[in-house]
Amino acid sequence: MKDDDEDKNGTKTDRNLDRSLDQKPKNNYSKQVGSVAARKLKAQRHVTKTVWSGLGMMGLVGWSIAIPTVLGAALGIWLDSAYPSDRSWTLALLVVGLCLGCFNAWHWVQKEDKDIHQPEDNDDVN
């Protein structure tokens, strides 16, 4: 009788071991399915971010560089005509406008990148 109990306990232990081994891949698979479902829900909430909005962002970055550069050059041309000197205000202010525009565009792109990659605290994943 004792051998039967040990045998039963041995098979129970084997069954528990088999179950624990089977649960690990299932748990990993359920994590993968959960992450895919969460990404799909997040994508459905952000439907407005399409290819056209991406192209619009690229255009906005271009304009954010071009406008300060052109304004700096225009101010430099006016200063050169109003106050002539040995140094070119046009060239100096063109470079200043270009640097400001690049900094502005970099700052804006970093902000958008942070907004895109920031995990949302209010996910309604069930």
Short mmCIF file of C-alpha atoms in Angstrom, two decimals:
data_model
loop_
_atom_site.label_atom_id
_atom_site.label_comp_id
_atom_site.label_asym_id
_atom_site.label_seq_id
_atom_site.Cartn_x
_atom_site.Cartn_y
_atom_site.Cartn_z
CA MET A 1 0.00 0.00 0.00
CA LYS A 2 2.86 2.32 0.79
CA ASP A 3 4.33 1.75 -2.65
CA ASP A 4 1.02 2.75 -4.22
CA ASP A 5 0.96 6.01 -2.22
CA GLU A 6 4.54 6.80 -3.18
CA ASP A 7 3.74 5.97 -6.77
CA LYS A 8 0.71 8.22 -6.70
CA ASN A 9 2.70 11.00 -5.07
CA GLY A 10 5.45 10.51 -7.61
CA THR A 11 3.04 10.81 -10.50
CA LYS A 12 1.40 13.81 -8.88
CA THR A 13 4.78 15.49 -8.64
CA ASP A 14 5.47 14.63 -12.25
CA ARG A 15 2.10 16.04 -13.26
CA ASN A 16 2.74 19.23 -11.32
CA LEU A 17 6.15 19.53 -12.94
CA ASP A 18 4.61 19.00 -16.38
CA ARG A 19 1.97 21.63 -15.63
CA SER A 20 4.54 24.17 -14.47
CA LEU A 21 6.59 23.55 -17.62
CA ASP A 22 3.50 23.93 -19.79
CA GLN A 23 2.45 27.16 -18.07
CA LYS A 24 5.68 28.99 -18.77
CA PRO A 25 5.30 29.05 -22.58
CA LYS A 26 1.60 29.81 -22.24
CA ASN A 27 2.39 32.69 -19.92
CA ASN A 28 4.96 34.03 -22.39
CA TYR A 29 2.49 33.61 -25.24
CA SER A 30 -0.25 35.39 -23.32
CA LYS A 31 2.17 38.26 -22.63
CA GLN A 32 2.90 38.52 -26.36
CA VAL A 33 -0.81 38.46 -27.20
CA GLY A 34 -1.46 41.08 -24.54
CA SER A 35 1.23 43.40 -25.85
CA VAL A 36 -0.05 43.04 -29.43
CA ALA A 37 -3.59 43.80 -28.26
CA ALA A 38 -2.37 46.84 -26.31
CA ARG A 39 -0.52 48.15 -29.39
CA LYS A 40 -3.63 47.70 -31.52
CA LEU A 41 -5.78 49.57 -29.01
CA LYS A 42 -3.23 52.38 -28.82
CA ALA A 43 -3.11 52.57 -32.63
CA GLN A 44 -6.90 52.76 -32.79
CA ARG A 45 -6.86 55.70 -30.36
CA HIS A 46 -4.32 57.55 -32.52
CA VAL A 47 -6.04 57.18 -35.89
CA THR A 48 -5.35 60.82 -36.77
CA LYS A 49 -1.61 60.10 -37.17
CA THR A 50 -1.60 59.06 -40.81
CA VAL A 51 0.88 59.30 -43.64
CA TRP A 52 -0.45 62.73 -44.54
CA SER A 53 0.04 64.02 -41.00
CA GLY A 54 3.61 62.67 -41.13
CA LEU A 55 4.23 64.53 -44.37
CA GLY A 56 2.69 67.63 -42.84
CA MET A 57 5.10 67.34 -39.91
CA MET A 58 8.03 67.16 -42.32
CA GLY A 59 6.77 70.29 -44.02
CA LEU A 60 6.38 72.01 -40.67
CA VAL A 61 9.98 71.17 -39.77
CA GLY A 62 11.13 72.64 -43.10
CA TRP A 63 9.18 75.83 -42.57
CA SER A 64 10.39 76.15 -38.99
CA ILE A 65 13.94 76.30 -40.38
CA ALA A 66 13.21 78.37 -43.50
CA ILE A 67 11.23 81.21 -41.88
CA PRO A 68 13.85 82.27 -39.29
CA THR A 69 16.58 81.98 -41.92
CA VAL A 70 14.74 84.19 -44.41
CA LEU A 71 13.75 86.68 -41.69
CA GLY A 72 17.38 86.88 -40.53
CA ALA A 73 18.56 87.47 -44.10
CA ALA A 74 15.88 90.12 -44.69
CA LEU A 75 16.78 91.94 -41.48
CA GLY A 76 20.45 91.71 -42.45
CA ILE A 77 19.78 93.22 -45.89
CA TRP A 78 17.86 96.08 -44.27
CA LEU A 79 20.64 96.69 -41.74
CA ASP A 80 23.29 96.62 -44.49
CA SER A 81 21.39 99.24 -46.47
CA ALA A 82 20.55 101.41 -43.46
CA TYR A 83 23.89 101.13 -41.64
CA PRO A 84 26.68 100.24 -44.08
CA SER A 85 29.81 98.79 -42.50
CA ASP A 86 32.77 96.55 -43.29
CA ARG A 87 30.96 93.48 -41.98
CA SER A 88 27.93 91.90 -43.57
CA TRP A 89 24.84 91.93 -41.39
CA THR A 90 23.09 89.79 -43.99
CA LEU A 91 25.50 86.91 -43.63
CA ALA A 92 25.65 87.13 -39.84
CA LEU A 93 21.88 87.24 -39.37
CA LEU A 94 21.35 84.55 -41.99
CA VAL A 95 23.53 82.20 -39.92
CA VAL A 96 21.80 83.26 -36.70
CA GLY A 97 18.38 82.64 -38.27
CA LEU A 98 19.51 79.25 -39.56
CA CYS A 99 20.80 78.24 -36.13
CA LEU A 100 17.59 79.38 -34.42
CA GLY A 101 15.48 77.56 -36.98
CA CYS A 102 17.46 74.33 -36.58
CA PHE A 103 17.22 74.55 -32.79
CA ASN A 104 13.47 75.19 -33.03
CA ALA A 105 12.98 72.23 -35.38
CA TRP A 106 15.12 69.94 -33.20
CA HIS A 107 13.18 70.94 -30.09
CA TRP A 108 9.84 70.35 -31.84
CA VAL A 109 10.89 66.94 -33.21
CA GLN A 110 12.15 65.85 -29.77
CA LYS A 111 8.82 66.85 -28.22
CA GLU A 112 6.85 64.90 -30.82
CA ASP A 113 9.12 61.88 -30.42
CA LYS A 114 8.61 61.94 -26.65
CA ASP A 115 4.83 62.19 -27.12
CA ILE A 116 4.82 59.22 -29.49
CA HIS A 117 7.02 56.94 -27.39
CA GLN A 118 5.65 57.92 -23.98
CA PRO A 119 3.57 55.09 -22.48
CA GLU A 120 0.05 56.15 -21.74
CA ASP A 121 -1.00 55.99 -18.09
CA ASN A 122 -4.69 55.78 -18.86
CA ASP A 123 -4.70 52.63 -21.02
CA ASP A 124 -8.08 50.93 -20.95
CA VAL A 125 -6.76 47.46 -21.67
CA ASN A 126 -9.02 44.73 -20.23
#
